[in-house]
Amino acid sequence: MTPTKAPEAPARRARQTATPVVNDDPTDDVDATSTVEFGPWLAQGAELRVSKWRAGRGFYAPAHRGAPTSTRQAEVLNTAAIAAPTDEEGVVIGEDRLSRTLVAGDPFTAYQKGLISSPNVVVVGDVGAGKSSLTKTVCVLRVLPLRRRRVVVFDKKDQGGRGEYTSLVERNGSTPIFFSLDGSEKRSIINLLDPAIVLGAGLGRTLDLLRAVAETVAGRGLDDWEMEALRRALRMTMTWGESAGRAPTLVDLAAQLPRVHTTRDELSPAARERLHQSAATVMFVLSGLLEEFSGLFDGETSKAIDLSDRLTSFDISQLPATGPAAPMVVAAANMWLMGVLRRRRGWFTNVLAEEGWDLIGGANGALWRSLIKLARGLGVSMITNIHKLADIPKSSPAYAIIQEAQTVHVFRQSRAEDQAASIEAFNLESSAGGSLGSLTTGDHLYKVGSNAEVRVRHVRTPWEIAVTNTDEAMTENGRGQA
Ligand SMILES: Nc1ncnc2c1ncn2[C@@H]1O[C@H](COP(=O)(O)OP(=O)(O)OP(=O)(O)O)[C@@H](O)[C@H]1O
Ligand SMILES: [Mg+2]
């Protein structure tokens, strides 16, 4: 066989032709009037906000797709070993362990290409396996320079008295929206009856939110009578708000509950009495909530809560690590977000829930799942970050959320039961189970849709390493901060 000439190194010109779609429209304006559903299928892929001049000189061009061989012959003989598992479209994730080629991906791009039907993402793995470093780079830092993209983070992990995303958010010129129960002046309030929730998400979803919050506090489900009382009180409160000329709050709702009555005589006196009793029970629950979580829900939504920045962080790290406060704030903020997004179409939003299991477990699971369904039509990708998969009951809505995600990053899991749960939930090759226990930090299995999983080494730039490190307190830089 005649040896074939080695392919020439890609010329500079070739890099220039690989320039991504350039958009020189400086106005990233939002079409607030559009009522058309704006789902991921309308995304323009990973479109960079770049200057035409710089792009013309190859500044933003992805590296030419490489083939680590010196002859064409070898390419033919070793196709399995050299073929890149993904194309270059989307956001760079890292390097394929097998072919040593670039791995890139982005739910919006994959959706557009028909690879997935759900833009939601799940990241699982042991403590310290590299989950947050991945989400901070792939889902936040590398997405922000793209056109019409924004990121919302629910930042639950405490790092020296602030959320772990704080420095990243501040570097981006934004200020985290801070929640606490200690009376801090910086703390924010979120109104469960905010107009963005009631008008944007609708009265039915507002009721779902109130139900989830009341059930979380009561530690039990509301019965039909209590739900009817809540429904009537909500309607009365909205009418009252119109006449009072301001957005009603949870305090106003609690005040309306004892006044719940039937306007027509459709109920017997006994049934009316039962409804009244049920309304009183719900009032006790809500009053207890307002007292116990004073400063979280008892007023109009703070001005700081808006979506004007590309990167918005809800810092819930100072709320009690266990208990209902953090999940309730996240449920309300998510509902507020969906309400706002309904009226501001045209952008694609990554919503990231760190320590997701704490947030989607319990009474919030069903609400979160319904929000996830709503999210798709609003151009939202929900990214949930969890560990200990085996601890999540299979019958729970949280498990359904995990199973329905079509983009998964599975990091190291030392417990055999978590490895088995991952193989089952994500339909991984069963041989993957053995490797899950020995993955080094940052290494993970990446699976999109029905494609086979790829073992990826997540690669960060030095700057990204500095921004994403979470072990400050254990290192030189963090000495004295712990
Ligand atoms: N790709 C990587 N390569 C090398 N080191 C990494 C990589 N990703 C993360 N690390 C290191 O591991 C540490 C822990 O990572 P990270 O905080 O992302 O883990 P985690 O899975 O989010 O942990 P937790 O469950 O506690 O939130 C980081 O501070 C970083 O130093
Ligand atoms: Mg983490």
PDB file of C-alpha atoms in Angstrom, residues 122-125 129 131 389 408-413 418-419 422-423 426 428 436 439 443-447 453-454:
ATOM      1  CA  VAL A 122     -29.283  17.144  35.585  1.00  0.00           C
ATOM      2  CA  VAL A 123     -25.835  17.054  37.172  1.00  0.00           C
ATOM      3  CA  VAL A 124     -25.191  14.292  39.736  1.00  0.00           C
ATOM      4  CA  GLY A 125     -22.191  13.233  41.758  1.00  0.00           C
ATOM      5  CA  ALA A 129     -16.739  15.599  42.479  1.00  0.00           C
ATOM      6  CA  LYS A 131     -20.450  19.468  39.778  1.00  0.00           C
ATOM      7  CA  LEU A 389     -29.438   9.775  43.603  1.00  0.00           C
ATOM      8  CA  VAL A 408     -26.972  14.560  32.081  1.00  0.00           C
ATOM      9  CA  HIS A 409     -23.529  14.919  33.576  1.00  0.00           C
ATOM     10  CA  VAL A 410     -22.750  12.006  35.911  1.00  0.00           C
ATOM     11  CA  PHE A 411     -19.755  12.592  38.174  1.00  0.00           C
ATOM     12  CA  ARG A 412     -18.003  10.282  40.646  1.00  0.00           C
ATOM     13  CA  GLN A 413     -20.303   8.342  42.922  1.00  0.00           C
ATOM     14  CA  ASP A 418     -25.936   5.621  43.629  1.00  0.00           C
ATOM     15  CA  GLN A 419     -24.026   4.078  40.721  1.00  0.00           C
ATOM     16  CA  SER A 422     -27.589   6.452  37.799  1.00  0.00           C
ATOM     17  CA  ILE A 423     -27.342   3.560  35.368  1.00  0.00           C
ATOM     18  CA  PHE A 426     -30.110   7.736  32.803  1.00  0.00           C
ATOM     19  CA  LEU A 428     -26.260   4.303  30.913  1.00  0.00           C
ATOM     20  CA  LEU A 436     -18.420   5.806  38.211  1.00  0.00           C
ATOM     21  CA  LEU A 439     -13.793   8.986  38.183  1.00  0.00           C
ATOM     22  CA  ASP A 443     -14.169  13.676  34.966  1.00  0.00           C
ATOM     23  CA  HIS A 444     -17.718  12.610  34.221  1.00  0.00           C
ATOM     24  CA  LEU A 445     -20.052  10.779  31.895  1.00  0.00           C
ATOM     25  CA  TYR A 446     -21.928  13.131  29.606  1.00  0.00           C
ATOM     26  CA  LYS A 447     -25.051  11.889  27.903  1.00  0.00           C
ATOM     27  CA  GLU A 453     -22.506   8.501  27.074  1.00  0.00           C
ATOM     28  CA  VAL A 454     -19.079  10.055  26.587  1.00  0.00           C
TER      29      VAL A 454
END
